[in-house]
């Protein structure tokens, strides 16, 4: 990663959105993206995914069922990939990983590997490589849509999503997009990481973190 200073991000610079407003606003803005890429930075090591049968199975401790349900998503992932091709838009994701892997991350890496098969560009970066960038605090979880909108994703301490802060200042959006791009360039392809670090792992031992 180039020696790029971590941009500043203050909540008062944006608009706070509760979860339902964020989901609606995200869908509307994402649908308008044409001829531009989007970028996501995932930093937290544990999320409480909402509305995911596979995640629910993981929560119950049923690993095999969780993976089976992930497989059932291939049709929807194919449709998303084709839609992105028509819009000439690629979704890039940078996933920060701490070791040892949490149960959630072991599951998510299976999901991310599958997403990459259908056009999403996913790379992994080690948390250790962010030591300088996180000297004064952990990086936020972010999405940049089409170079126009930056969302800082917000979560409760339990990992449940509670909304986002939306930023639309073009200079701020561009600074963070370039920052995530640098992380992406420094990262490792998700398939290579999965083959080396995840494929051989036994099922998680419990259904709770």
Tab-separated table of N, CA, C and O in Angstrom, residues 41-137:
chain	number	residue	atom	x	y	z
A	41	UNK	N	-15.170	-1.394	2.270
A	41	UNK	CA	-14.154	-1.752	3.256
A	41	UNK	C	-14.860	-2.373	4.445
A	41	UNK	O	-15.706	-1.729	5.084
A	42	UNK	N	-14.530	-3.635	4.758
A	42	UNK	CA	-15.090	-4.334	5.910
A	42	UNK	C	-13.998	-4.513	6.953
A	42	UNK	O	-13.012	-5.209	6.707
A	43	UNK	N	-14.195	-3.919	8.107
A	43	UNK	CA	-13.175	-3.960	9.156
A	43	UNK	C	-13.590	-4.788	10.374
A	43	UNK	O	-12.777	-5.509	10.938
A	44	UNK	N	-14.831	-4.677	10.805
A	44	UNK	CA	-15.267	-5.440	11.964
A	44	UNK	C	-15.101	-6.934	11.716
A	44	UNK	O	-15.211	-7.400	10.587
A	45	UNK	N	-14.860	-7.662	12.773
A	45	UNK	CA	-14.614	-9.097	12.645
A	45	UNK	C	-15.852	-9.937	12.932
A	45	UNK	O	-15.824	-11.158	12.811
A	46	UNK	N	-16.935	-9.284	13.273
A	46	UNK	CA	-18.151	-10.022	13.613
A	46	UNK	C	-19.361	-9.153	13.316
A	46	UNK	O	-19.461	-8.025	13.773
A	47	UNK	N	-20.277	-9.668	12.494
A	47	UNK	CA	-21.539	-8.993	12.218
A	47	UNK	C	-22.687	-9.941	12.529
A	47	UNK	O	-22.561	-11.159	12.398
A	48	UNK	N	-23.817	-9.397	12.909
A	48	UNK	CA	-25.051	-10.166	13.016
A	48	UNK	C	-25.843	-9.928	11.740
A	48	UNK	O	-26.670	-9.025	11.656
A	49	UNK	N	-25.557	-10.715	10.706
A	49	UNK	CA	-26.268	-10.584	9.438
A	49	UNK	C	-27.765	-10.736	9.670
A	49	UNK	O	-28.214	-11.615	10.394
A	50	UNK	N	-28.548	-9.863	9.021
A	50	UNK	CA	-29.989	-9.906	9.169
A	50	UNK	C	-30.630	-10.478	7.905
A	50	UNK	O	-30.251	-10.133	6.789
A	51	UNK	N	-31.605	-11.356	8.077
A	51	UNK	CA	-32.341	-11.881	6.934
A	51	UNK	C	-31.589	-12.897	6.107
A	51	UNK	O	-31.921	-13.115	4.942
A	52	UNK	N	-30.579	-13.547	6.679
A	52	UNK	CA	-29.798	-14.549	5.962
A	52	UNK	C	-30.057	-15.924	6.571
A	52	UNK	O	-29.616	-16.203	7.689
A	53	UNK	N	-30.758	-16.825	5.855
A	53	UNK	CA	-30.977	-18.177	6.383
A	53	UNK	C	-29.662	-18.895	6.686
A	53	UNK	O	-29.577	-19.651	7.667
A	54	UNK	N	-28.652	-18.681	5.851
A	54	UNK	CA	-27.362	-19.318	6.081
A	54	UNK	C	-26.752	-18.826	7.387
A	54	UNK	O	-26.191	-19.608	8.165
A	55	UNK	N	-26.859	-17.531	7.632
A	55	UNK	CA	-26.327	-16.977	8.881
A	55	UNK	C	-27.104	-17.510	10.086
A	55	UNK	O	-26.529	-17.769	11.140
A	56	UNK	N	-28.408	-17.674	9.920
A	56	UNK	CA	-29.209	-18.232	11.002
A	56	UNK	C	-28.767	-19.658	11.321
A	56	UNK	O	-28.697	-20.054	12.488
A	57	UNK	N	-28.466	-20.427	10.274
A	57	UNK	CA	-27.993	-21.796	10.496
A	57	UNK	C	-26.656	-21.792	11.231
A	57	UNK	O	-26.417	-22.620	12.117
A	58	UNK	N	-25.786	-20.871	10.868
A	58	UNK	CA	-24.510	-20.750	11.570
A	58	UNK	C	-24.744	-20.416	13.035
A	58	UNK	O	-24.101	-20.970	13.928
A	59	UNK	N	-25.680	-19.528	13.290
A	59	UNK	CA	-25.978	-19.128	14.664
A	59	UNK	C	-26.473	-20.317	15.489
A	59	UNK	O	-26.212	-20.400	16.692
A	60	UNK	N	-27.185	-21.221	14.828
A	60	UNK	CA	-27.671	-22.428	15.520
A	60	UNK	C	-26.575	-23.471	15.688
A	60	UNK	O	-26.760	-24.473	16.371
A	61	UNK	N	-25.441	-23.273	15.002
A	61	UNK	CA	-24.364	-24.248	15.084
A	61	UNK	C	-24.427	-25.315	14.018
A	61	UNK	O	-23.693	-26.311	14.097
A	62	UNK	N	-25.296	-25.152	13.004
A	62	UNK	CA	-25.453	-26.148	11.937
A	62	UNK	C	-24.595	-25.727	10.739
A	62	UNK	O	-25.066	-25.089	9.800
A	63	UNK	N	-23.319	-26.080	10.778
A	63	UNK	CA	-22.367	-25.636	9.766
A	63	UNK	C	-22.695	-26.174	8.382
A	63	UNK	O	-22.668	-25.436	7.389
A	64	UNK	N	-23.011	-27.446	8.277
A	64	UNK	CA	-23.293	-28.040	6.970
A	64	UNK	C	-24.518	-27.404	6.330
A	64	UNK	O	-24.543	-27.129	5.127
A	65	UNK	N	-25.545	-27.160	7.118
A	65	UNK	CA	-26.734	-26.500	6.588
A	65	UNK	C	-26.424	-25.070	6.173
A	65	UNK	O	-26.928	-24.571	5.161
A	66	UNK	N	-25.580	-24.411	6.937
A	66	UNK	CA	-25.187	-23.050	6.598
A	66	UNK	C	-24.509	-22.989	5.238
A	66	UNK	O	-24.821	-22.140	4.402
A	67	UNK	N	-23.588	-23.920	4.980
A	67	UNK	CA	-22.905	-23.955	3.686
A	67	UNK	C	-23.865	-24.358	2.561
A	67	UNK	O	-23.782	-23.831	1.444
A	68	UNK	N	-24.792	-25.273	2.862
A	68	UNK	CA	-25.765	-25.670	1.837
A	68	UNK	C	-26.622	-24.479	1.424
A	68	UNK	O	-26.899	-24.279	0.228
A	69	UNK	N	-27.025	-23.683	2.393
A	69	UNK	CA	-27.851	-22.513	2.092
A	69	UNK	C	-27.060	-21.452	1.331
A	69	UNK	O	-27.622	-20.723	0.512
A	70	UNK	N	-25.767	-21.359	1.596
A	70	UNK	CA	-24.942	-20.460	0.794
A	70	UNK	C	-24.964	-20.884	-0.671
A	70	UNK	O	-25.053	-20.050	-1.575
A	71	UNK	N	-24.885	-22.181	-0.911
A	71	UNK	CA	-24.900	-22.693	-2.278
A	71	UNK	C	-26.185	-22.316	-3.005
A	71	UNK	O	-26.188	-22.094	-4.221
A	72	UNK	N	-27.284	-22.217	-2.278
A	72	UNK	CA	-28.557	-21.868	-2.894
A	72	UNK	C	-28.599	-20.425	-3.378
A	72	UNK	O	-29.513	-20.052	-4.118
A	73	UNK	N	-27.620	-19.616	-3.001
A	73	UNK	CA	-27.588	-18.217	-3.411
A	73	UNK	C	-26.952	-18.019	-4.784
A	73	UNK	O	-26.899	-16.899	-5.289
A	74	UNK	N	-26.459	-19.075	-5.392
A	74	UNK	CA	-25.735	-18.917	-6.652
A	74	UNK	C	-26.591	-18.267	-7.740
A	74	UNK	O	-26.096	-17.461	-8.527
A	75	UNK	N	-27.858	-18.616	-7.788
A	75	UNK	CA	-28.726	-18.018	-8.806
A	75	UNK	C	-28.846	-16.513	-8.648
A	75	UNK	O	-28.760	-15.765	-9.635
A	76	UNK	N	-29.035	-16.055	-7.427
A	76	UNK	CA	-29.159	-14.610	-7.196
A	76	UNK	C	-27.839	-13.894	-7.427
A	76	UNK	O	-27.812	-12.770	-7.968
A	77	UNK	N	-26.724	-14.536	-7.087
A	77	UNK	CA	-25.416	-13.931	-7.338
A	77	UNK	C	-25.139	-13.822	-8.833
A	77	UNK	O	-24.564	-12.827	-9.301
A	78	UNK	N	-25.556	-14.828	-9.597
A	78	UNK	CA	-25.410	-14.771	-11.048
A	78	UNK	C	-26.205	-13.609	-11.624
A	78	UNK	O	-25.711	-12.876	-12.494
A	79	UNK	N	-27.421	-13.416	-11.130
A	79	UNK	CA	-28.262	-12.318	-11.622
A	79	UNK	C	-27.641	-10.961	-11.296
A	79	UNK	O	-27.638	-10.039	-12.129
A	80	UNK	N	-27.097	-10.831	-10.082
A	80	UNK	CA	-26.441	-9.575	-9.694
A	80	UNK	C	-25.228	-9.318	-10.580
A	80	UNK	O	-25.002	-8.199	-11.041
A	81	UNK	N	-24.452	-10.367	-10.828
A	81	UNK	CA	-23.279	-10.212	-11.675
A	81	UNK	C	-23.639	-9.766	-13.085
A	81	UNK	O	-22.971	-8.902	-13.663
A	82	UNK	N	-24.692	-10.330	-13.638
A	82	UNK	CA	-25.121	-9.939	-14.985
A	82	UNK	C	-25.632	-8.503	-15.019
A	82	UNK	O	-25.380	-7.762	-15.974
A	83	UNK	N	-26.339	-8.117	-13.960
A	83	UNK	CA	-26.829	-6.737	-13.887
A	83	UNK	C	-25.661	-5.756	-13.810
A	83	UNK	O	-25.668	-4.710	-14.467
A	84	UNK	N	-24.648	-6.094	-13.020
A	84	UNK	CA	-23.475	-5.222	-12.918
A	84	UNK	C	-22.756	-5.114	-14.260
A	84	UNK	O	-22.262	-4.039	-14.623
A	85	UNK	N	-22.697	-6.212	-14.999
A	85	UNK	CA	-22.086	-6.168	-16.328
A	85	UNK	C	-22.852	-5.227	-17.245
A	85	UNK	O	-22.250	-4.447	-17.997
A	86	UNK	N	-24.171	-5.282	-17.204
A	86	UNK	CA	-24.989	-4.414	-18.042
A	86	UNK	C	-24.797	-2.944	-17.669
A	86	UNK	O	-24.837	-2.064	-18.544
A	87	UNK	N	-24.577	-2.686	-16.403
A	87	UNK	CA	-24.374	-1.306	-15.945
A	87	UNK	C	-22.913	-0.873	-16.078
A	87	UNK	O	-22.582	0.271	-15.781
A	88	UNK	N	-22.062	-1.818	-16.490
A	88	UNK	CA	-20.623	-1.557	-16.622
A	88	UNK	C	-20.069	-1.036	-15.283
A	88	UNK	O	-19.367	-0.040	-15.219
A	89	UNK	N	-20.406	-1.796	-14.256
A	89	UNK	CA	-20.016	-1.434	-12.903
A	89	UNK	C	-19.481	-2.667	-12.193
A	89	UNK	O	-20.072	-3.746	-12.279
A	90	UNK	N	-18.370	-2.513	-11.481
A	90	UNK	CA	-17.772	-3.616	-10.735
A	90	UNK	C	-17.761	-3.250	-9.253
A	90	UNK	O	-17.391	-2.136	-8.876
A	91	UNK	N	-18.176	-4.211	-8.414
A	91	UNK	CA	-18.150	-3.999	-6.974
A	91	UNK	C	-16.871	-4.606	-6.419
A	91	UNK	O	-16.598	-5.791	-6.614
A	92	UNK	N	-16.079	-3.782	-5.740
A	92	UNK	CA	-14.823	-4.220	-5.137
A	92	UNK	C	-14.986	-4.239	-3.619
A	92	UNK	O	-15.590	-3.337	-3.040
A	93	UNK	N	-14.395	-5.239	-2.986
A	93	UNK	CA	-14.494	-5.367	-1.538
A	93	UNK	C	-13.105	-5.649	-0.946
A	93	UNK	O	-12.381	-6.511	-1.432
A	94	UNK	N	-12.774	-4.928	0.115
A	94	UNK	CA	-11.560	-5.190	0.889
A	94	UNK	C	-11.998	-5.730	2.243
A	94	UNK	O	-12.721	-5.056	2.987
A	95	UNK	N	-11.584	-6.964	2.561
A	95	UNK	CA	-11.946	-7.599	3.825
A	95	UNK	C	-10.707	-7.658	4.713
A	95	UNK	O	-9.715	-8.285	4.378
A	96	UNK	N	-10.755	-6.961	5.835
A	96	UNK	CA	-9.661	-6.992	6.804
A	96	UNK	C	-9.819	-8.229	7.686
A	96	UNK	O	-10.925	-8.526	8.166
A	97	UNK	N	-8.718	-8.952	7.887
A	97	UNK	CA	-8.753	-10.209	8.621
A	97	UNK	C	-7.818	-10.164	9.818
A	97	UNK	O	-6.659	-9.796	9.693
A	98	UNK	N	-8.337	-10.539	10.971
A	98	UNK	CA	-7.516	-10.782	12.153
A	98	UNK	C	-7.447	-12.287	12.380
A	98	UNK	O	-8.383	-13.025	12.068
A	99	UNK	N	-6.339	-12.732	12.909
A	99	UNK	CA	-6.167	-14.144	13.244
A	99	UNK	C	-6.133	-14.297	14.767
A	99	UNK	O	-5.588	-13.437	15.445
A	100	UNK	N	-6.690	-15.380	15.327
A	100	UNK	CA	-7.388	-16.445	14.607
A	100	UNK	C	-8.747	-15.980	14.099
A	100	UNK	O	-9.338	-15.037	14.646
A	101	UNK	N	-9.227	-16.647	13.068
A	101	UNK	CA	-10.506	-16.288	12.483
A	101	UNK	C	-11.641	-16.519	13.472
A	101	UNK	O	-11.685	-17.526	14.166
A	102	UNK	N	-12.570	-15.566	13.520
A	102	UNK	CA	-13.798	-15.809	14.266
A	102	UNK	C	-14.654	-16.805	13.489
A	102	UNK	O	-14.468	-17.028	12.291
A	103	UNK	N	-15.601	-17.407	14.171
A	103	UNK	CA	-16.564	-18.296	13.507
A	103	UNK	C	-17.257	-17.561	12.371
A	103	UNK	O	-17.458	-18.105	11.280
A	104	UNK	N	-17.645	-16.301	12.644
A	104	UNK	CA	-18.315	-15.518	11.615
A	104	UNK	C	-17.442	-15.350	10.376
A	104	UNK	O	-17.907	-15.520	9.240
A	105	UNK	N	-16.175	-15.011	10.556
A	105	UNK	CA	-15.301	-14.782	9.410
A	105	UNK	C	-15.057	-16.062	8.621
A	105	UNK	O	-14.950	-16.026	7.387
A	106	UNK	N	-14.962	-17.177	9.318
A	106	UNK	CA	-14.802	-18.437	8.598
A	106	UNK	C	-15.990	-18.642	7.655
A	106	UNK	O	-15.830	-19.042	6.497
A	107	UNK	N	-17.175	-18.345	8.153
A	107	UNK	CA	-18.381	-18.443	7.323
A	107	UNK	C	-18.371	-17.399	6.210
A	107	UNK	O	-18.651	-17.706	5.048
A	108	UNK	N	-18.037	-16.155	6.556
A	108	UNK	CA	-18.095	-15.088	5.555
A	108	UNK	C	-17.104	-15.327	4.420
A	108	UNK	O	-17.391	-14.994	3.262
A	109	UNK	N	-15.965	-15.890	4.715
A	109	UNK	CA	-14.982	-16.146	3.665
A	109	UNK	C	-15.503	-17.163	2.652
A	109	UNK	O	-15.177	-17.081	1.463
A	110	UNK	N	-16.311	-18.107	3.087
A	110	UNK	CA	-16.978	-19.002	2.136
A	110	UNK	C	-17.904	-18.186	1.234
A	110	UNK	O	-17.964	-18.396	0.015
A	111	UNK	N	-18.637	-17.266	1.844
A	111	UNK	CA	-19.556	-16.422	1.082
A	111	UNK	C	-18.815	-15.509	0.109
A	111	UNK	O	-19.206	-15.364	-1.054
A	112	UNK	N	-17.724	-14.903	0.567
A	112	UNK	CA	-16.975	-13.978	-0.287
A	112	UNK	C	-16.318	-14.704	-1.457
A	112	UNK	O	-16.261	-14.181	-2.580
A	113	UNK	N	-15.814	-15.903	-1.205
A	113	UNK	CA	-15.228	-16.689	-2.301
A	113	UNK	C	-16.276	-16.948	-3.383
A	113	UNK	O	-15.997	-16.859	-4.589
A	114	UNK	N	-17.505	-17.227	-2.959
A	114	UNK	CA	-18.575	-17.470	-3.908
A	114	UNK	C	-18.946	-16.189	-4.662
A	114	UNK	O	-19.171	-16.192	-5.874
A	115	UNK	N	-19.003	-15.064	-3.961
A	115	UNK	CA	-19.294	-13.798	-4.618
A	115	UNK	C	-18.265	-13.498	-5.708
A	115	UNK	O	-18.601	-12.992	-6.781
A	116	UNK	N	-17.017	-13.819	-5.423
A	116	UNK	CA	-15.954	-13.552	-6.395
A	116	UNK	C	-16.140	-14.385	-7.663
A	116	UNK	O	-15.722	-13.972	-8.748
A	117	UNK	N	-16.762	-15.543	-7.553
A	117	UNK	CA	-17.010	-16.372	-8.725
A	117	UNK	C	-17.984	-15.725	-9.692
A	117	UNK	O	-18.015	-16.070	-10.872
A	118	UNK	N	-18.781	-14.773	-9.200
A	118	UNK	CA	-19.806	-14.149	-10.035
A	118	UNK	C	-19.541	-12.669	-10.297
A	118	UNK	O	-20.458	-11.910	-10.579
A	119	UNK	N	-18.280	-12.285	-10.209
A	119	UNK	CA	-17.916	-10.953	-10.684
A	119	UNK	C	-17.481	-9.952	-9.645
A	119	UNK	O	-16.889	-8.927	-9.994
A	120	UNK	N	-17.797	-10.194	-8.363
A	120	UNK	CA	-17.334	-9.253	-7.345
A	120	UNK	C	-15.830	-9.425	-7.170
A	120	UNK	O	-15.313	-10.538	-7.183
A	121	UNK	N	-15.130	-8.320	-7.022
A	121	UNK	CA	-13.678	-8.360	-6.828
A	121	UNK	C	-13.398	-8.250	-5.327
A	121	UNK	O	-13.711	-7.221	-4.724
A	122	UNK	N	-12.838	-9.293	-4.757
A	122	UNK	CA	-12.637	-9.343	-3.310
A	122	UNK	C	-11.171	-9.598	-3.005
A	122	UNK	O	-10.566	-10.531	-3.551
A	123	UNK	N	-10.620	-8.783	-2.127
A	123	UNK	CA	-9.252	-8.998	-1.672
A	123	UNK	C	-9.181	-8.922	-0.160
A	123	UNK	O	-9.977	-8.230	0.485
A	124	UNK	N	-8.196	-9.631	0.371
A	124	UNK	CA	-8.007	-9.752	1.811
A	124	UNK	C	-6.757	-8.987	2.219
A	124	UNK	O	-5.723	-9.055	1.546
A	125	UNK	N	-6.866	-8.267	3.341
A	125	UNK	CA	-5.690	-7.596	3.884
A	125	UNK	C	-5.607	-7.897	5.377
A	125	UNK	O	-6.630	-7.957	6.076
A	126	UNK	N	-4.425	-8.166	5.854
A	126	UNK	CA	-4.232	-8.524	7.255
A	126	UNK	C	-4.322	-7.282	8.144
A	126	UNK	O	-3.800	-6.220	7.802
A	127	UNK	N	-4.949	-7.444	9.292
A	127	UNK	CA	-5.044	-6.327	10.233
A	127	UNK	C	-3.665	-5.851	10.662
A	127	UNK	O	-3.456	-4.653	10.900
A	128	UNK	N	-2.703	-6.774	10.730
A	128	UNK	CA	-1.344	-6.392	11.112
A	128	UNK	C	-0.748	-5.372	10.156
A	128	UNK	O	0.091	-4.548	10.542
A	129	UNK	N	-1.167	-5.424	8.907
A	129	UNK	CA	-0.637	-4.499	7.912
A	129	UNK	C	-1.250	-3.108	8.036
A	129	UNK	O	-0.833	-2.179	7.325
A	130	UNK	N	-2.230	-2.948	8.920
A	130	UNK	CA	-2.893	-1.658	9.105
A	130	UNK	C	-2.458	-0.966	10.386
A	130	UNK	O	-3.055	0.029	10.784
A	131	UNK	N	-1.420	-1.497	11.021
A	131	UNK	CA	-1.015	-0.970	12.333
A	131	UNK	C	-0.797	0.538	12.297
A	131	UNK	O	-1.265	1.268	13.174
A	132	UNK	N	-0.105	1.022	11.274
A	132	UNK	CA	0.142	2.457	11.190
A	132	UNK	C	-1.124	3.245	10.958
A	132	UNK	O	-1.340	4.308	11.546
A	133	UNK	N	-1.988	2.708	10.104
A	133	UNK	CA	-3.232	3.405	9.770
A	133	UNK	C	-4.192	3.451	10.951
A	133	UNK	O	-5.047	4.341	11.029
A	134	UNK	N	-4.057	2.489	11.887
A	134	UNK	CA	-4.996	2.417	13.003
A	134	UNK	C	-4.360	2.824	14.328
A	134	UNK	O	-4.830	2.454	15.395
A	135	UNK	N	-3.332	3.620	14.244
A	135	UNK	CA	-2.644	4.061	15.456
A	135	UNK	C	-3.586	4.780	16.406
A	135	UNK	O	-3.479	4.665	17.632
A	136	UNK	N	-4.551	5.522	15.851
A	136	UNK	CA	-5.457	6.309	16.689
A	136	UNK	C	-6.889	5.787	16.651
A	136	UNK	O	-7.806	6.478	17.081
A	137	UNK	N	-7.083	4.598	16.147
A	137	UNK	CA	-8.424	4.023	16.130
A	137	UNK	C	-8.646	3.126	14.929
A	137	UNK	O	-7.998	3.283	13.894
